[in-house]
Amino acid sequence: MYGFSSSGEGHGGWSSNEVLVPIAIGVVSLVLFTWRQLTISQPLLDLRTFKYNIFRMSTLIMMIVMMAMFSAMMLLPIFLQNALGYSPLEAGLIMLPGGIVMGIMSPITGRLFDKFGAKWLALIGLGLVANTLWQFAFITLSTPYSTIMIFNTLLMLGISMVMMPVMTNALNELPPPLYPHGTAIISTLQQVAGAVGTALLVSIMTNSSTRFMEKTVIKEQESTLQILAMIAGMKSAFLLAFVLVVIAWIVSLFIKRSVPQEKKLKIKQGAAN
């Protein structure tokens, strides 16, 4: 995470040692941790959960969704206050309906999951997320306050349709002894994805803004140039998030409805009798 965040601090970009060395150390550490967990009898995190295809795909989808959610929660308030001139209260009120919608949708998505499974909820939810990220990429200084609020609410609606159904579907694929490990792995990777995604997209926004200011020559005031540069940076960051969510949408096409292992066992026993 330090490597990703350092890329936007003006130390030579992605090719500098301050970026590459921490990322390399992180990759090597991850490889060593994985090897260690696979070779001991009682691993801290049993990585055999990734042998299950639905769990593997679902985890990837949830990581991308967390990156999109945390990036919006981080980038939008910065843009609203620094570019559009809204107060912290006004920026918070824009974000508020999205949080309310997520709370309301939690029990509703549970019922929808029982009826339709995770696949269709994920396709619809990721479609909403991708569409709102695309719209965020083209926000301008003239975009109305209410429009931004609606986009953010739709973003959170889409995320709420994805997270719980996909996670439940992933855990249903695992045998009972792996339930605790599956839950811990998903929770850990969600937090890591949110942190890395935020650092990555903020770095991209910063780098894009810097390049815009270096290449643009206008007769306007410096403050106007900074605002235009921020808009350009926001566009780059949200377009990357959009591409990642499109990838998650494609992956969700291959999700199947998983059945809890206990239920599978009862079905087999009933058939045998």
Coordinates of C-alpha atoms in Angstrom, one line a residue:
M1 CA 0.0 0.0 0.0
Y2 CA 2.9 2.4 0.8
G3 CA 4.3 1.7 -2.7
F4 CA 1.0 2.5 -4.4
S5 CA 0.4 5.7 -2.4
S6 CA 4.0 6.9 -2.9
S7 CA 3.5 6.9 -6.7
G8 CA 1.4 10.1 -6.4
E9 CA 3.8 12.0 -4.2
G10 CA 6.1 13.3 -6.9
H11 CA 9.0 10.9 -6.4
G12 CA 9.5 10.0 -10.0
G13 CA 6.1 8.2 -10.5
W14 CA 5.8 4.4 -10.9
S15 CA 9.4 3.9 -12.0
S16 CA 11.0 5.3 -8.8
N17 CA 12.6 3.1 -6.2
E18 CA 10.4 4.5 -3.5
V19 CA 7.4 2.9 -5.4
L20 CA 9.0 -0.3 -6.8
V21 CA 10.9 -1.4 -3.7
P22 CA 7.9 -1.5 -1.3
I23 CA 5.7 -3.2 -3.9
A24 CA 8.4 -5.8 -4.5
I25 CA 8.8 -6.4 -0.8
G26 CA 5.1 -6.8 -0.5
V27 CA 4.9 -9.3 -3.3
V28 CA 7.8 -11.4 -1.9
S29 CA 6.2 -11.3 1.6
L30 CA 2.9 -12.5 0.1
V31 CA 4.5 -15.4 -1.7
L32 CA 6.4 -16.4 1.4
F33 CA 3.3 -16.2 3.5
T34 CA 1.3 -18.3 1.0
W35 CA 4.1 -20.9 0.9
R36 CA 4.2 -21.1 4.7
Q37 CA 0.4 -21.4 5.1
L38 CA 0.3 -24.3 2.6
T39 CA 3.1 -26.3 4.3
I40 CA 2.1 -26.2 8.0
S41 CA -0.5 -28.5 9.6
Q42 CA -2.5 -25.7 11.3
P43 CA -2.4 -22.7 9.1
L44 CA -3.5 -19.3 10.3
L45 CA -5.5 -18.9 7.0
D46 CA -6.2 -22.2 5.1
L47 CA -5.6 -21.1 1.5
R48 CA -7.1 -24.4 0.2
T49 CA -10.3 -22.4 0.1
F50 CA -9.0 -21.0 -3.3
K51 CA -9.3 -24.5 -4.8
Y52 CA -13.0 -23.9 -5.0
N53 CA -13.8 -22.0 -8.2
I54 CA -16.9 -20.2 -7.1
F55 CA -15.1 -19.0 -3.9
R56 CA -12.1 -17.8 -6.0
M57 CA -14.3 -15.8 -8.5
S58 CA -16.5 -14.4 -5.7
T59 CA -13.5 -13.2 -3.8
L60 CA -12.2 -11.4 -6.8
I61 CA -15.5 -9.7 -7.4
M62 CA -15.8 -8.5 -3.8
M63 CA -12.3 -7.1 -3.8
I64 CA -13.1 -5.0 -6.9
V65 CA -16.3 -3.8 -5.4
M66 CA -14.5 -2.8 -2.2
M67 CA -12.0 -0.9 -4.3
A68 CA -14.8 0.9 -6.1
M69 CA -16.7 1.7 -2.9
F70 CA -13.7 3.1 -0.9
S71 CA -12.4 5.0 -3.9
A72 CA -15.8 6.8 -4.3
M73 CA -15.9 7.5 -0.5
M74 CA -12.5 9.0 -0.7
L75 CA -12.4 10.8 -4.0
L76 CA -15.9 12.3 -4.1
P77 CA -15.6 14.4 -0.9
I78 CA -12.2 15.7 -2.1
F79 CA -13.7 16.7 -5.4
L80 CA -16.9 18.2 -3.9
Q81 CA -15.0 20.4 -1.5
N82 CA -11.9 21.3 -3.4
A83 CA -13.3 21.6 -6.9
L84 CA -17.0 22.4 -6.5
G85 CA -16.6 24.4 -3.3
Y86 CA -19.1 22.6 -1.1
S87 CA -18.7 22.6 2.7
P88 CA -17.9 19.4 4.6
L89 CA -21.6 19.3 5.7
E90 CA -22.9 19.6 2.1
A91 CA -20.4 16.9 0.9
G92 CA -21.6 14.6 3.7
L93 CA -25.2 15.1 2.9
I94 CA -24.5 14.0 -0.7
M95 CA -23.1 10.7 0.7
L96 CA -25.8 10.2 3.3
P97 CA -28.6 8.7 1.1
G98 CA -26.2 6.1 -0.2
G99 CA -25.5 4.8 3.3
I100 CA -29.2 4.8 4.1
V101 CA -29.9 2.8 1.0
M102 CA -27.3 0.2 1.9
G103 CA -28.8 -0.3 5.3
I104 CA -32.3 -0.7 3.9
M105 CA -31.2 -3.1 1.1
S106 CA -29.4 -5.5 3.5
P107 CA -32.5 -7.6 4.4
I108 CA -34.0 -7.1 1.0
T109 CA -31.0 -8.6 -0.9
G110 CA -31.1 -11.5 1.5
R111 CA -34.6 -12.4 0.4
L112 CA -33.7 -11.8 -3.3
F113 CA -30.6 -14.1 -2.9
D114 CA -32.8 -16.9 -1.5
K115 CA -35.1 -16.6 -4.5
F116 CA -32.8 -15.8 -7.4
G117 CA -29.3 -16.6 -6.3
A118 CA -26.2 -14.5 -6.5
K119 CA -25.5 -14.4 -10.2
W120 CA -28.4 -12.1 -11.3
L121 CA -28.0 -9.9 -8.3
A122 CA -24.3 -9.5 -9.1
L123 CA -24.9 -8.8 -12.8
I124 CA -27.5 -6.1 -12.0
G125 CA -25.6 -4.6 -9.1
L126 CA -22.3 -4.5 -11.0
G127 CA -24.1 -3.0 -13.9
L128 CA -25.3 -0.1 -11.7
V129 CA -21.8 0.3 -10.2
A130 CA -20.2 0.4 -13.6
N131 CA -22.7 2.9 -14.9
T132 CA -22.4 5.3 -12.0
L133 CA -18.5 5.2 -12.1
W134 CA -18.7 6.1 -15.8
Q135 CA -21.0 9.0 -14.9
F136 CA -18.6 10.1 -12.1
A137 CA -15.8 10.1 -14.6
F138 CA -17.5 12.9 -16.6
I139 CA -18.7 15.2 -13.7
T140 CA -18.1 18.8 -14.5
L141 CA -18.3 22.1 -12.5
S142 CA -21.8 22.5 -13.8
T143 CA -23.1 19.1 -12.6
P144 CA -26.0 19.7 -10.2
Y145 CA -25.8 18.8 -6.6
S146 CA -28.9 16.5 -6.8
T147 CA -27.4 14.6 -9.8
I148 CA -24.2 13.8 -7.8
M149 CA -26.4 12.6 -4.9
I150 CA -28.4 10.4 -7.2
F151 CA -25.3 8.9 -8.8
N152 CA -23.8 8.1 -5.4
T153 CA -27.1 6.6 -4.1
L154 CA -27.2 4.3 -7.2
L155 CA -23.6 3.4 -6.6
M156 CA -24.3 2.2 -3.1
L157 CA -27.5 0.5 -4.3
G158 CA -25.5 -1.5 -6.7
I159 CA -22.8 -2.4 -4.2
S160 CA -25.4 -3.6 -1.7
M161 CA -26.8 -5.9 -4.3
V162 CA -23.4 -7.5 -4.8
M163 CA -21.6 -7.8 -1.5
M164 CA -23.8 -10.0 0.7
P165 CA -25.2 -12.4 -2.0
V166 CA -21.7 -13.0 -3.5
M167 CA -20.1 -13.5 -0.1
T168 CA -22.8 -16.0 1.0
N169 CA -22.6 -17.8 -2.3
A170 CA -18.8 -18.1 -1.9
L171 CA -19.0 -19.5 1.6
N172 CA -21.8 -22.0 0.6
E173 CA -19.3 -23.6 -1.8
L174 CA -16.9 -24.5 1.1
P175 CA -17.0 -27.6 3.3
P176 CA -17.9 -26.7 7.0
P177 CA -14.3 -27.0 8.3
L178 CA -13.2 -24.2 5.9
Y179 CA -16.0 -21.8 6.9
P180 CA -13.9 -19.9 9.4
H181 CA -11.0 -19.6 7.1
G182 CA -13.2 -18.5 4.2
T183 CA -14.8 -15.8 6.3
A184 CA -11.4 -14.6 7.5
I185 CA -9.9 -14.6 4.1
I186 CA -12.7 -12.6 2.6
S187 CA -12.8 -10.1 5.4
T188 CA -9.0 -9.6 5.2
L189 CA -8.9 -9.3 1.4
Q190 CA -11.8 -6.8 1.4
Q191 CA -9.9 -4.5 3.8
V192 CA -6.7 -4.9 1.8
A193 CA -8.5 -4.2 -1.5
G194 CA -10.2 -1.1 -0.1
A195 CA -6.9 0.3 1.2
V196 CA -4.8 -0.6 -1.9
G197 CA -7.6 0.6 -4.2
T198 CA -7.9 3.9 -2.4
A199 CA -4.1 4.5 -2.5
L200 CA -3.9 3.4 -6.1
L201 CA -6.8 5.6 -7.4
V202 CA -5.7 8.6 -5.4
S203 CA -2.2 8.2 -6.8
I204 CA -3.6 8.0 -10.3
M205 CA -5.7 11.1 -9.7
T206 CA -2.7 13.0 -8.4
N207 CA -0.4 11.9 -11.3
S208 CA -3.1 12.8 -13.9
S209 CA -3.7 16.2 -12.3
T210 CA 0.1 16.9 -12.3
R211 CA 0.5 15.9 -15.9
F212 CA -2.5 18.1 -16.9
M213 CA -1.0 21.1 -15.2
E214 CA 2.4 20.5 -16.9
K215 CA 0.9 20.1 -20.4
T216 CA -1.8 22.8 -20.2
V217 CA -1.1 26.5 -20.9
I218 CA -4.1 28.7 -20.3
K219 CA -4.6 32.3 -19.4
E220 CA -6.9 31.6 -16.5
Q221 CA -6.0 32.0 -12.8
E222 CA -3.9 29.3 -11.2
S223 CA -6.8 28.3 -9.0
T224 CA -8.9 27.6 -12.1
L225 CA -6.1 25.5 -13.6
Q226 CA -5.9 23.5 -10.4
I227 CA -9.6 22.8 -10.5
L228 CA -9.4 21.7 -14.1
A229 CA -6.5 19.5 -13.3
M230 CA -8.4 17.9 -10.4
I231 CA -11.3 17.1 -12.8
A232 CA -8.9 15.5 -15.2
G233 CA -7.4 13.4 -12.4
M234 CA -10.8 12.4 -11.2
K235 CA -11.7 11.2 -14.7
S236 CA -8.6 9.0 -14.9
A237 CA -9.3 7.4 -11.5
F238 CA -13.0 6.7 -12.0
L239 CA -12.3 5.3 -15.5
L240 CA -9.9 2.8 -14.1
A241 CA -12.4 1.9 -11.4
F242 CA -15.0 1.5 -14.2
V243 CA -12.7 -0.9 -16.1
L244 CA -12.1 -3.0 -13.0
V245 CA -15.9 -3.3 -12.3
V246 CA -16.5 -4.3 -16.0
I247 CA -14.0 -7.1 -15.4
A248 CA -15.9 -8.1 -12.2
W249 CA -19.1 -8.1 -14.3
I250 CA -17.6 -10.4 -16.8
V251 CA -16.4 -12.8 -14.0
S252 CA -19.9 -12.8 -12.5
L253 CA -21.2 -14.3 -15.7
F254 CA -19.5 -17.6 -14.7
I255 CA -20.8 -17.7 -11.1
K256 CA -23.1 -20.6 -10.4
R257 CA -25.6 -21.0 -7.5
S258 CA -23.8 -22.9 -4.8
V259 CA -25.5 -25.1 -2.3
P260 CA -24.4 -25.4 1.3
Q261 CA -22.4 -28.6 1.9
E262 CA -24.7 -29.8 4.6
K263 CA -27.7 -29.6 2.2
K264 CA -25.7 -31.4 -0.5
L265 CA -25.0 -34.2 2.1
K266 CA -28.7 -34.5 3.0
I267 CA -29.7 -34.7 -0.6
K268 CA -27.2 -37.5 -1.2
Q269 CA -28.3 -39.4 1.9
G270 CA -32.0 -39.0 0.8
A271 CA -31.2 -40.3 -2.7
A272 CA -29.3 -43.3 -1.2
N273 CA -32.2 -44.2 1.0

